[in-house]
Amino acid sequence: MFYVIGLGLGDAKDITVKGLEIIRKCDRVYLESYTSVLTVQQEILEEFYGRSLIAADRELVESGADEILPKKEDEDVAFLVVGDPFGATTHTDLVLRAKEKIYRICAFQVKVIHNSSILTAIGCCGLQLYSYGEIVSIPYWTDTWQPDSFYEKIASNRQRGLHTLCLLDIKVKEPTLESITKKKKEYMPPRFMNVNEAASQLIAILDNKIQNGHKDLAFTQQSLAVGLARVSCEDQHIIACSLQDMTHVDLGLPLHCLVIPAEKLHPLELEFLIQYALDKNQFQEMTQQT
């Protein structure tokens, strides 16, 4: 059997009972370590699970899937994923490749064990889940690569009266540009985008559109934004303020995400969200049209 197991968002104890029982019986257990990260170290997970884990980086998952999958009929392998197994397209691809191998050798089965995901846990800020539109990812910009297509998706959501969850970039074991052509790769230090950086990039896009004569912007620097950090952890932190103020908010350690709410909010959303307002008077001014 090949198991893909969600670990949830918080710490080692977020694993389901079913998932834990499977982990303890498997012959090999891999821990995916690049689409997201838990707030605890691998050693803590190993102590709680009572077994060793094999770190699975991007190269192994995307290029060496056959190495991960069961090699014989009586072997059980678990692949552990932060959040829910289908929270990233990489894991969908891995399941498809596993099933393709099944068709070739008919030696094992695939089973998915679900868990909590940021896609549902984001409801902790009070914005109603059924009022979210398309999710966007905000990537790190470089001097020569500054994509802004995610703005159009936020704009489309706002036009339809929907909130936008922005997932922020992480860089774990990313090769440096100089090392890509070398036989021995060198890696950049890990980086995790925070809400300050995401808000700053969004404002840079707004400024660029204004300079190019755009008048009907989907949102402005003074529009409401919600920043969240370490959702589901003991030190979870949520702040609601203007997008401009978000560039100065310090939510501490990763992981962060950002929500651009719809222009008009439901009264229950307002009542819930105001508890996280950086400035309650400013919050009421930003949302008075609702």
PDB file of C-alpha atoms in Angstrom:
ATOM      1  CA  MET A   1       0.000   0.000   0.000  1.00  0.00           C
ATOM      2  CA  PHE A   2       1.124   3.545  -0.740  1.00  0.00           C
ATOM      3  CA  TYR A   3      -0.349   6.003   1.766  1.00  0.00           C
ATOM      4  CA  VAL A   4      -0.473   9.785   1.346  1.00  0.00           C
ATOM      5  CA  ILE A   5      -1.146  11.187   4.816  1.00  0.00           C
ATOM      6  CA  GLY A   6      -2.081  14.733   5.823  1.00  0.00           C
ATOM      7  CA  LEU A   7      -0.435  16.031   9.006  1.00  0.00           C
ATOM      8  CA  GLY A   8      -2.636  19.067   9.606  1.00  0.00           C
ATOM      9  CA  LEU A   9      -1.259  22.538  10.237  1.00  0.00           C
ATOM     10  CA  GLY A  10      -0.078  22.757  13.829  1.00  0.00           C
ATOM     11  CA  ASP A  11       2.240  20.345  15.602  1.00  0.00           C
ATOM     12  CA  ALA A  12       2.978  16.625  15.839  1.00  0.00           C
ATOM     13  CA  LYS A  13      -0.327  15.895  17.592  1.00  0.00           C
ATOM     14  CA  ASP A  14      -2.431  17.146  14.680  1.00  0.00           C
ATOM     15  CA  ILE A  15      -2.023  13.797  12.939  1.00  0.00           C
ATOM     16  CA  THR A  16      -5.240  11.744  12.883  1.00  0.00           C
ATOM     17  CA  VAL A  17      -5.418   8.497  14.859  1.00  0.00           C
ATOM     18  CA  LYS A  18      -5.780   6.614  11.566  1.00  0.00           C
ATOM     19  CA  GLY A  19      -2.741   8.358  10.128  1.00  0.00           C
ATOM     20  CA  LEU A  20      -0.614   7.655  13.205  1.00  0.00           C
ATOM     21  CA  GLU A  21      -1.493   3.967  13.190  1.00  0.00           C
ATOM     22  CA  ILE A  22      -0.465   3.713   9.534  1.00  0.00           C
ATOM     23  CA  ILE A  23       2.817   5.591  10.067  1.00  0.00           C
ATOM     24  CA  ARG A  24       3.846   3.211  12.839  1.00  0.00           C
ATOM     25  CA  LYS A  25       3.322   0.102  10.690  1.00  0.00           C
ATOM     26  CA  CYS A  26       4.863   1.241   7.387  1.00  0.00           C
ATOM     27  CA  ASP A  27       8.193  -0.022   6.087  1.00  0.00           C
ATOM     28  CA  ARG A  28       9.275   3.429   4.896  1.00  0.00           C
ATOM     29  CA  VAL A  29       7.919   6.881   5.811  1.00  0.00           C
ATOM     30  CA  TYR A  30       8.744  10.031   3.835  1.00  0.00           C
ATOM     31  CA  LEU A  31       8.216  13.598   5.055  1.00  0.00           C
ATOM     32  CA  GLU A  32       7.589  16.098   2.249  1.00  0.00           C
ATOM     33  CA  SER A  33       9.505  19.248   3.094  1.00  0.00           C
ATOM     34  CA  TYR A  34       9.105  21.896   0.421  1.00  0.00           C
ATOM     35  CA  THR A  35       5.468  22.811  -0.366  1.00  0.00           C
ATOM     36  CA  SER A  36       4.885  23.713   3.289  1.00  0.00           C
ATOM     37  CA  VAL A  37       6.422  23.236   6.723  1.00  0.00           C
ATOM     38  CA  LEU A  38       5.233  22.364  10.212  1.00  0.00           C
ATOM     39  CA  THR A  39       6.179  24.477  13.211  1.00  0.00           C
ATOM     40  CA  VAL A  40       8.103  21.565  14.757  1.00  0.00           C
ATOM     41  CA  GLN A  41      11.343  19.909  13.729  1.00  0.00           C
ATOM     42  CA  GLN A  42      11.566  16.490  12.113  1.00  0.00           C
ATOM     43  CA  GLU A  43      13.171  15.095  15.268  1.00  0.00           C
ATOM     44  CA  ILE A  44      10.065  15.986  17.299  1.00  0.00           C
ATOM     45  CA  LEU A  45       7.838  14.220  14.783  1.00  0.00           C
ATOM     46  CA  GLU A  46      10.072  11.155  14.893  1.00  0.00           C
ATOM     47  CA  GLU A  47       9.920  11.048  18.681  1.00  0.00           C
ATOM     48  CA  PHE A  48       6.113  11.334  18.700  1.00  0.00           C
ATOM     49  CA  TYR A  49       5.613   8.803  15.880  1.00  0.00           C
ATOM     50  CA  GLY A  50       8.153   6.412  17.351  1.00  0.00           C
ATOM     51  CA  ARG A  51      10.035   5.908  14.107  1.00  0.00           C
ATOM     52  CA  SER A  52      12.483   7.557  11.719  1.00  0.00           C
ATOM     53  CA  LEU A  53      11.408   9.676   8.743  1.00  0.00           C
ATOM     54  CA  ILE A  54      13.042  10.179   5.346  1.00  0.00           C
ATOM     55  CA  ALA A  55      13.137  13.810   4.186  1.00  0.00           C
ATOM     56  CA  ALA A  56      11.616  14.229   0.719  1.00  0.00           C
ATOM     57  CA  ASP A  57      12.721  17.408  -1.035  1.00  0.00           C
ATOM     58  CA  ARG A  58      11.505  18.813  -4.367  1.00  0.00           C
ATOM     59  CA  GLU A  59      14.050  16.888  -6.437  1.00  0.00           C
ATOM     60  CA  LEU A  60      13.102  13.547  -4.919  1.00  0.00           C
ATOM     61  CA  VAL A  61       9.343  14.070  -5.245  1.00  0.00           C
ATOM     62  CA  GLU A  62       9.328  15.542  -8.741  1.00  0.00           C
ATOM     63  CA  SER A  63      12.148  13.521 -10.305  1.00  0.00           C
ATOM     64  CA  GLY A  64      12.480  10.397  -8.189  1.00  0.00           C
ATOM     65  CA  ALA A  65       8.906   9.322  -7.510  1.00  0.00           C
ATOM     66  CA  ASP A  66       9.682   5.704  -8.382  1.00  0.00           C
ATOM     67  CA  GLU A  67      12.214   5.658  -5.552  1.00  0.00           C
ATOM     68  CA  ILE A  68       9.458   6.629  -3.089  1.00  0.00           C
ATOM     69  CA  LEU A  69       6.767   4.212  -4.280  1.00  0.00           C
ATOM     70  CA  PRO A  70       6.613   0.610  -2.975  1.00  0.00           C
ATOM     71  CA  LYS A  71       9.135  -1.642  -4.668  1.00  0.00           C
ATOM     72  CA  LYS A  72       7.547  -4.972  -3.820  1.00  0.00           C
ATOM     73  CA  GLU A  73       4.058  -6.315  -3.257  1.00  0.00           C
ATOM     74  CA  ASP A  74       4.212  -6.634   0.531  1.00  0.00           C
ATOM     75  CA  GLU A  75       5.825  -3.227   1.214  1.00  0.00           C
ATOM     76  CA  ASP A  76       3.886  -0.339   2.805  1.00  0.00           C
ATOM     77  CA  VAL A  77       5.127   3.214   2.238  1.00  0.00           C
ATOM     78  CA  ALA A  78       3.757   6.454   3.730  1.00  0.00           C
ATOM     79  CA  PHE A  79       4.255   9.930   2.286  1.00  0.00           C
ATOM     80  CA  LEU A  80       3.526  12.671   4.846  1.00  0.00           C
ATOM     81  CA  VAL A  81       2.230  16.059   3.765  1.00  0.00           C
ATOM     82  CA  VAL A  82       1.656  19.210   5.833  1.00  0.00           C
ATOM     83  CA  GLY A  83      -2.039  20.146   5.738  1.00  0.00           C
ATOM     84  CA  ASP A  84      -4.162  17.968   3.452  1.00  0.00           C
ATOM     85  CA  PRO A  85      -2.669  15.682   0.778  1.00  0.00           C
ATOM     86  CA  PHE A  86      -4.472  17.450  -2.052  1.00  0.00           C
ATOM     87  CA  GLY A  87      -3.540  20.962  -0.942  1.00  0.00           C
ATOM     88  CA  ALA A  88      -0.778  21.064  -3.581  1.00  0.00           C
ATOM     89  CA  THR A  89      -0.822  19.930  -7.214  1.00  0.00           C
ATOM     90  CA  THR A  90       2.536  18.208  -6.666  1.00  0.00           C
ATOM     91  CA  HIS A  91       0.814  15.632  -4.476  1.00  0.00           C
ATOM     92  CA  THR A  92      -1.980  15.121  -6.999  1.00  0.00           C
ATOM     93  CA  ASP A  93       0.697  14.369  -9.583  1.00  0.00           C
ATOM     94  CA  LEU A  94       2.403  11.928  -7.209  1.00  0.00           C
ATOM     95  CA  VAL A  95      -0.857  10.014  -6.672  1.00  0.00           C
ATOM     96  CA  LEU A  96      -1.409   9.846 -10.442  1.00  0.00           C
ATOM     97  CA  ARG A  97       2.096   8.494 -10.976  1.00  0.00           C
ATOM     98  CA  ALA A  98       1.531   5.922  -8.247  1.00  0.00           C
ATOM     99  CA  LYS A  99      -1.675   4.755  -9.915  1.00  0.00           C
ATOM    100  CA  GLU A 100       0.094   4.625 -13.270  1.00  0.00           C
ATOM    101  CA  LYS A 101       2.684   2.311 -11.737  1.00  0.00           C
ATOM    102  CA  ILE A 102      -0.140   0.167 -10.357  1.00  0.00           C
ATOM    103  CA  TYR A 103      -1.488  -0.294 -13.863  1.00  0.00           C
ATOM    104  CA  ARG A 104       1.964  -1.423 -15.016  1.00  0.00           C
ATOM    105  CA  ILE A 105       2.818  -3.902 -12.244  1.00  0.00           C
ATOM    106  CA  CYS A 106      -0.451  -4.355 -10.262  1.00  0.00           C
ATOM    107  CA  ALA A 107       1.531  -4.643  -7.030  1.00  0.00           C
ATOM    108  CA  PHE A 108       0.117  -2.084  -4.600  1.00  0.00           C
ATOM    109  CA  GLN A 109      -2.787   0.245  -3.847  1.00  0.00           C
ATOM    110  CA  VAL A 110      -3.006   3.965  -3.048  1.00  0.00           C
ATOM    111  CA  LYS A 111      -4.865   5.343  -0.047  1.00  0.00           C
ATOM    112  CA  VAL A 112      -5.217   8.988   1.039  1.00  0.00           C
ATOM    113  CA  ILE A 113      -5.685  10.048   4.688  1.00  0.00           C
ATOM    114  CA  HIS A 114      -7.088  13.574   4.856  1.00  0.00           C
ATOM    115  CA  ASN A 115      -6.485  16.270   7.464  1.00  0.00           C
ATOM    116  CA  SER A 116      -7.080  19.979   8.057  1.00  0.00           C
ATOM    117  CA  SER A 117      -5.890  22.451   5.422  1.00  0.00           C
ATOM    118  CA  ILE A 118      -5.323  26.193   5.249  1.00  0.00           C
ATOM    119  CA  LEU A 119      -8.159  26.189   2.692  1.00  0.00           C
ATOM    120  CA  THR A 120     -10.634  25.489   5.490  1.00  0.00           C
ATOM    121  CA  ALA A 121      -8.721  26.678   8.556  1.00  0.00           C
ATOM    122  CA  ILE A 122      -8.673  30.192   7.050  1.00  0.00           C
ATOM    123  CA  GLY A 123     -12.216  30.458   8.408  1.00  0.00           C
ATOM    124  CA  CYS A 124     -10.632  31.299  11.779  1.00  0.00           C
ATOM    125  CA  CYS A 125     -10.505  34.981  10.792  1.00  0.00           C
ATOM    126  CA  GLY A 126     -14.301  35.113  10.511  1.00  0.00           C
ATOM    127  CA  LEU A 127     -14.661  35.531   6.750  1.00  0.00           C
ATOM    128  CA  GLN A 128     -17.137  32.912   5.587  1.00  0.00           C
ATOM    129  CA  LEU A 129     -15.672  30.061   3.570  1.00  0.00           C
ATOM    130  CA  TYR A 130     -18.365  29.966   0.908  1.00  0.00           C
ATOM    131  CA  SER A 131     -17.590  33.614   0.077  1.00  0.00           C
ATOM    132  CA  TYR A 132     -14.038  32.894  -1.097  1.00  0.00           C
ATOM    133  CA  GLY A 133     -13.158  32.954  -4.771  1.00  0.00           C
ATOM    134  CA  GLU A 134     -10.129  31.625  -6.627  1.00  0.00           C
ATOM    135  CA  ILE A 135      -7.024  31.144  -4.482  1.00  0.00           C
ATOM    136  CA  VAL A 136      -3.858  32.902  -5.604  1.00  0.00           C
ATOM    137  CA  SER A 137      -0.171  32.359  -4.943  1.00  0.00           C
ATOM    138  CA  ILE A 138       2.129  35.351  -4.511  1.00  0.00           C
ATOM    139  CA  PRO A 139       5.693  34.493  -5.587  1.00  0.00           C
ATOM    140  CA  TYR A 140       8.915  36.161  -4.546  1.00  0.00           C
ATOM    141  CA  TRP A 141       9.969  38.781  -7.063  1.00  0.00           C
ATOM    142  CA  THR A 142      13.488  39.117  -8.381  1.00  0.00           C
ATOM    143  CA  ASP A 143      15.194  42.010 -10.142  1.00  0.00           C
ATOM    144  CA  THR A 144      14.321  40.492 -13.524  1.00  0.00           C
ATOM    145  CA  TRP A 145      11.070  38.583 -12.790  1.00  0.00           C
ATOM    146  CA  GLN A 146       8.102  40.410 -11.291  1.00  0.00           C
ATOM    147  CA  PRO A 147       4.856  38.691 -12.382  1.00  0.00           C
ATOM    148  CA  ASP A 148       1.571  40.365 -11.463  1.00  0.00           C
ATOM    149  CA  SER A 149      -1.054  38.018 -12.923  1.00  0.00           C
ATOM    150  CA  PHE A 150      -2.352  37.250  -9.429  1.00  0.00           C
ATOM    151  CA  TYR A 151      -3.706  40.824  -9.278  1.00  0.00           C
ATOM    152  CA  GLU A 152      -6.204  39.996 -12.036  1.00  0.00           C
ATOM    153  CA  LYS A 153      -7.485  37.005 -10.079  1.00  0.00           C
ATOM    154  CA  ILE A 154      -7.969  39.148  -6.973  1.00  0.00           C
ATOM    155  CA  ALA A 155      -9.742  41.741  -9.125  1.00  0.00           C
ATOM    156  CA  SER A 156     -12.035  39.076 -10.577  1.00  0.00           C
ATOM    157  CA  ASN A 157     -12.923  37.837  -7.103  1.00  0.00           C
ATOM    158  CA  ARG A 158     -13.629  41.376  -5.892  1.00  0.00           C
ATOM    159  CA  GLN A 159     -15.885  42.049  -8.873  1.00  0.00           C
ATOM    160  CA  ARG A 160     -17.956  39.033  -7.863  1.00  0.00           C
ATOM    161  CA  GLY A 161     -18.080  40.029  -4.192  1.00  0.00           C
ATOM    162  CA  LEU A 162     -15.679  37.291  -3.093  1.00  0.00           C
ATOM    163  CA  HIS A 163     -12.701  37.121  -0.740  1.00  0.00           C
ATOM    164  CA  THR A 164      -9.239  36.060  -1.949  1.00  0.00           C
ATOM    165  CA  LEU A 165      -6.881  33.810  -0.021  1.00  0.00           C
ATOM    166  CA  CYS A 166      -3.284  34.594  -0.984  1.00  0.00           C
ATOM    167  CA  LEU A 167      -0.801  31.803  -0.305  1.00  0.00           C
ATOM    168  CA  LEU A 168       2.686  33.211   0.129  1.00  0.00           C
ATOM    169  CA  ASP A 169       5.866  31.857  -1.429  1.00  0.00           C
ATOM    170  CA  ILE A 170       8.325  29.659   0.415  1.00  0.00           C
ATOM    171  CA  LYS A 171      11.797  28.720  -0.759  1.00  0.00           C
ATOM    172  CA  VAL A 172      13.206  25.517   0.716  1.00  0.00           C
ATOM    173  CA  LYS A 173      16.305  23.877  -0.810  1.00  0.00           C
ATOM    174  CA  GLU A 174      16.133  26.065  -3.898  1.00  0.00           C
ATOM    175  CA  PRO A 175      19.273  25.855  -6.073  1.00  0.00           C
ATOM    176  CA  THR A 176      21.128  29.081  -6.772  1.00  0.00           C
ATOM    177  CA  LEU A 177      21.115  30.296 -10.375  1.00  0.00           C
ATOM    178  CA  GLU A 178      24.893  29.932 -10.543  1.00  0.00           C
ATOM    179  CA  SER A 179      24.810  26.298  -9.466  1.00  0.00           C
ATOM    180  CA  ILE A 180      22.127  25.045 -11.868  1.00  0.00           C
ATOM    181  CA  THR A 181      24.712  24.261 -14.546  1.00  0.00           C
ATOM    182  CA  LYS A 182      27.165  22.735 -12.057  1.00  0.00           C
ATOM    183  CA  LYS A 183      27.333  19.053 -11.230  1.00  0.00           C
ATOM    184  CA  LYS A 184      27.155  19.845  -7.519  1.00  0.00           C
ATOM    185  CA  LYS A 185      24.228  22.073  -6.676  1.00  0.00           C
ATOM    186  CA  GLU A 186      24.378  24.855  -4.118  1.00  0.00           C
ATOM    187  CA  TYR A 187      21.225  25.944  -2.347  1.00  0.00           C
ATOM    188  CA  MET A 188      19.871  29.265  -1.183  1.00  0.00           C
ATOM    189  CA  PRO A 189      19.028  29.735   2.504  1.00  0.00           C
ATOM    190  CA  PRO A 190      15.349  28.931   3.294  1.00  0.00           C
ATOM    191  CA  ARG A 191      12.978  31.880   2.872  1.00  0.00           C
ATOM    192  CA  PHE A 192       9.344  32.290   3.849  1.00  0.00           C
ATOM    193  CA  MET A 193       7.389  35.265   2.518  1.00  0.00           C
ATOM    194  CA  ASN A 194       5.656  37.294   5.205  1.00  0.00           C
ATOM    195  CA  VAL A 195       2.571  39.495   4.959  1.00  0.00           C
ATOM    196  CA  ASN A 196       4.757  42.632   4.837  1.00  0.00           C
ATOM    197  CA  GLU A 197       6.442  41.490   1.636  1.00  0.00           C
ATOM    198  CA  ALA A 198       3.189  40.307   0.053  1.00  0.00           C
ATOM    199  CA  ALA A 199       1.430  43.597   0.827  1.00  0.00           C
ATOM    200  CA  SER A 200       4.403  45.565  -0.519  1.00  0.00           C
ATOM    201  CA  GLN A 201       4.319  43.659  -3.817  1.00  0.00           C
ATOM    202  CA  LEU A 202       0.570  44.244  -4.163  1.00  0.00           C
ATOM    203  CA  ILE A 203       1.053  47.968  -3.550  1.00  0.00           C
ATOM    204  CA  ALA A 204       3.864  48.038  -6.113  1.00  0.00           C
ATOM    205  CA  ILE A 205       1.431  46.555  -8.646  1.00  0.00           C
ATOM    206  CA  LEU A 206      -1.163  49.208  -7.768  1.00  0.00           C
ATOM    207  CA  ASP A 207       1.409  51.992  -8.142  1.00  0.00           C
ATOM    208  CA  ASN A 208       2.480  50.647 -11.520  1.00  0.00           C
ATOM    209  CA  LYS A 209      -1.106  50.485 -12.770  1.00  0.00           C
ATOM    210  CA  ILE A 210      -1.766  54.060 -11.604  1.00  0.00           C
ATOM    211  CA  GLN A 211       1.360  55.259 -13.422  1.00  0.00           C
ATOM    212  CA  ASN A 212       0.080  53.542 -16.569  1.00  0.00           C
ATOM    213  CA  GLY A 213      -3.255  55.349 -16.390  1.00  0.00           C
ATOM    214  CA  HIS A 214      -5.460  52.655 -14.834  1.00  0.00           C
ATOM    215  CA  LYS A 215      -8.301  54.228 -12.877  1.00  0.00           C
ATOM    216  CA  ASP A 216     -10.711  51.443 -11.929  1.00  0.00           C
ATOM    217  CA  LEU A 217      -8.497  49.505  -9.547  1.00  0.00           C
ATOM    218  CA  ALA A 218      -9.877  46.413  -7.799  1.00  0.00           C
ATOM    219  CA  PHE A 219      -8.577  47.680  -4.443  1.00  0.00           C
ATOM    220  CA  THR A 220      -6.337  50.430  -3.099  1.00  0.00           C
ATOM    221  CA  GLN A 221      -3.644  50.903  -0.504  1.00  0.00           C
ATOM    222  CA  GLN A 222      -6.392  51.747   1.992  1.00  0.00           C
ATOM    223  CA  SER A 223      -8.468  48.638   1.295  1.00  0.00           C
ATOM    224  CA  LEU A 224      -8.941  46.113   4.083  1.00  0.00           C
ATOM    225  CA  ALA A 225      -6.477  43.233   4.309  1.00  0.00           C
ATOM    226  CA  VAL A 226      -6.204  40.373   6.788  1.00  0.00           C
ATOM    227  CA  GLY A 227      -2.845  38.892   7.717  1.00  0.00           C
ATOM    228  CA  LEU A 228      -2.552  35.503   9.382  1.00  0.00           C
ATOM    229  CA  ALA A 229       0.431  33.644  10.802  1.00  0.00           C
ATOM    230  CA  ARG A 230       0.868  30.084  12.075  1.00  0.00           C
ATOM    231  CA  VAL A 231      -2.798  29.187  11.631  1.00  0.00           C
ATOM    232  CA  SER A 232      -3.848  26.338  13.940  1.00  0.00           C
ATOM    233  CA  CYS A 233      -0.812  26.752  16.215  1.00  0.00           C
ATOM    234  CA  GLU A 234      -0.847  27.854  19.841  1.00  0.00           C
ATOM    235  CA  ASP A 235       0.660  31.210  18.829  1.00  0.00           C
ATOM    236  CA  GLN A 236      -1.679  31.834  15.888  1.00  0.00           C
ATOM    237  CA  HIS A 237      -1.841  35.541  15.080  1.00  0.00           C
ATOM    238  CA  ILE A 238      -4.383  37.505  13.013  1.00  0.00           C
ATOM    239  CA  ILE A 239      -4.398  41.203  12.113  1.00  0.00           C
ATOM    240  CA  ALA A 240      -6.972  43.198  10.116  1.00  0.00           C
ATOM    241  CA  CYS A 241      -5.852  46.582   8.777  1.00  0.00           C
ATOM    242  CA  SER A 242      -5.335  48.530   5.574  1.00  0.00           C
ATOM    243  CA  LEU A 243      -3.085  47.031   2.920  1.00  0.00           C
ATOM    244  CA  GLN A 244      -0.711  49.960   3.461  1.00  0.00           C
ATOM    245  CA  ASP A 245      -0.501  49.315   7.217  1.00  0.00           C
ATOM    246  CA  MET A 246       0.060  45.622   6.534  1.00  0.00           C
ATOM    247  CA  THR A 247       3.458  46.502   5.065  1.00  0.00           C
ATOM    248  CA  HIS A 248       4.550  47.439   8.599  1.00  0.00           C
ATOM    249  CA  VAL A 249       2.866  44.634  10.577  1.00  0.00           C
ATOM    250  CA  ASP A 250       5.158  42.067  12.204  1.00  0.00           C
ATOM    251  CA  LEU A 251       3.413  38.708  12.568  1.00  0.00           C
ATOM    252  CA  GLY A 252       6.588  36.901  13.563  1.00  0.00           C
ATOM    253  CA  LEU A 253       7.644  33.455  12.469  1.00  0.00           C
ATOM    254  CA  PRO A 254       6.238  31.662   9.371  1.00  0.00           C
ATOM    255  CA  LEU A 255       4.015  30.483   7.866  1.00  0.00           C
ATOM    256  CA  HIS A 256       2.014  33.570   6.814  1.00  0.00           C
ATOM    257  CA  CYS A 257      -0.933  34.045   4.475  1.00  0.00           C
ATOM    258  CA  LEU A 258      -2.889  37.112   3.371  1.00  0.00           C
ATOM    259  CA  VAL A 259      -6.576  37.636   2.650  1.00  0.00           C
ATOM    260  CA  ILE A 260      -7.969  40.433   0.495  1.00  0.00           C
ATOM    261  CA  PRO A 261     -11.648  40.524   1.550  1.00  0.00           C
ATOM    262  CA  ALA A 262     -14.581  41.352  -0.676  1.00  0.00           C
ATOM    263  CA  GLU A 263     -15.550  45.021  -0.782  1.00  0.00           C
ATOM    264  CA  LYS A 264     -18.752  44.345   1.135  1.00  0.00           C
ATOM    265  CA  LEU A 265     -18.820  42.084   4.171  1.00  0.00           C
ATOM    266  CA  HIS A 266     -21.674  40.273   5.884  1.00  0.00           C
ATOM    267  CA  PRO A 267     -22.598  41.738   9.316  1.00  0.00           C
ATOM    268  CA  LEU A 268     -21.439  38.520  11.026  1.00  0.00           C
ATOM    269  CA  GLU A 269     -18.096  38.770   9.233  1.00  0.00           C
ATOM    270  CA  LEU A 270     -17.695  42.346  10.422  1.00  0.00           C
ATOM    271  CA  GLU A 271     -18.614  41.438  13.985  1.00  0.00           C
ATOM    272  CA  PHE A 272     -16.078  38.605  14.045  1.00  0.00           C
ATOM    273  CA  LEU A 273     -13.259  40.327  12.163  1.00  0.00           C
ATOM    274  CA  ILE A 274     -13.239  43.549  14.195  1.00  0.00           C
ATOM    275  CA  GLN A 275     -11.679  41.707  17.147  1.00  0.00           C
ATOM    276  CA  TYR A 276      -8.492  41.455  15.065  1.00  0.00           C
ATOM    277  CA  ALA A 277      -8.491  45.096  13.927  1.00  0.00           C
ATOM    278  CA  LEU A 278      -5.195  46.922  14.341  1.00  0.00           C
ATOM    279  CA  ASP A 279      -7.215  50.132  14.766  1.00  0.00           C
ATOM    280  CA  LYS A 280     -10.937  49.665  15.414  1.00  0.00           C
ATOM    281  CA  ASN A 281     -11.852  53.191  14.309  1.00  0.00           C
ATOM    282  CA  GLN A 282      -9.963  52.782  11.044  1.00  0.00           C
ATOM    283  CA  PHE A 283     -11.550  49.355  10.573  1.00  0.00           C
ATOM    284  CA  GLN A 284     -15.044  50.844  10.851  1.00  0.00           C
ATOM    285  CA  GLU A 285     -14.145  53.565   8.344  1.00  0.00           C
ATOM    286  CA  MET A 286     -12.815  50.994   5.856  1.00  0.00           C
ATOM    287  CA  THR A 287     -15.935  48.829   6.174  1.00  0.00           C
ATOM    288  CA  GLN A 288     -18.675  51.436   6.708  1.00  0.00           C
ATOM    289  CA  GLN A 289     -20.023  50.926   3.165  1.00  0.00           C
ATOM    290  CA  THR A 290     -21.161  47.439   4.221  1.00  0.00           C
TER     291      THR A 290
END
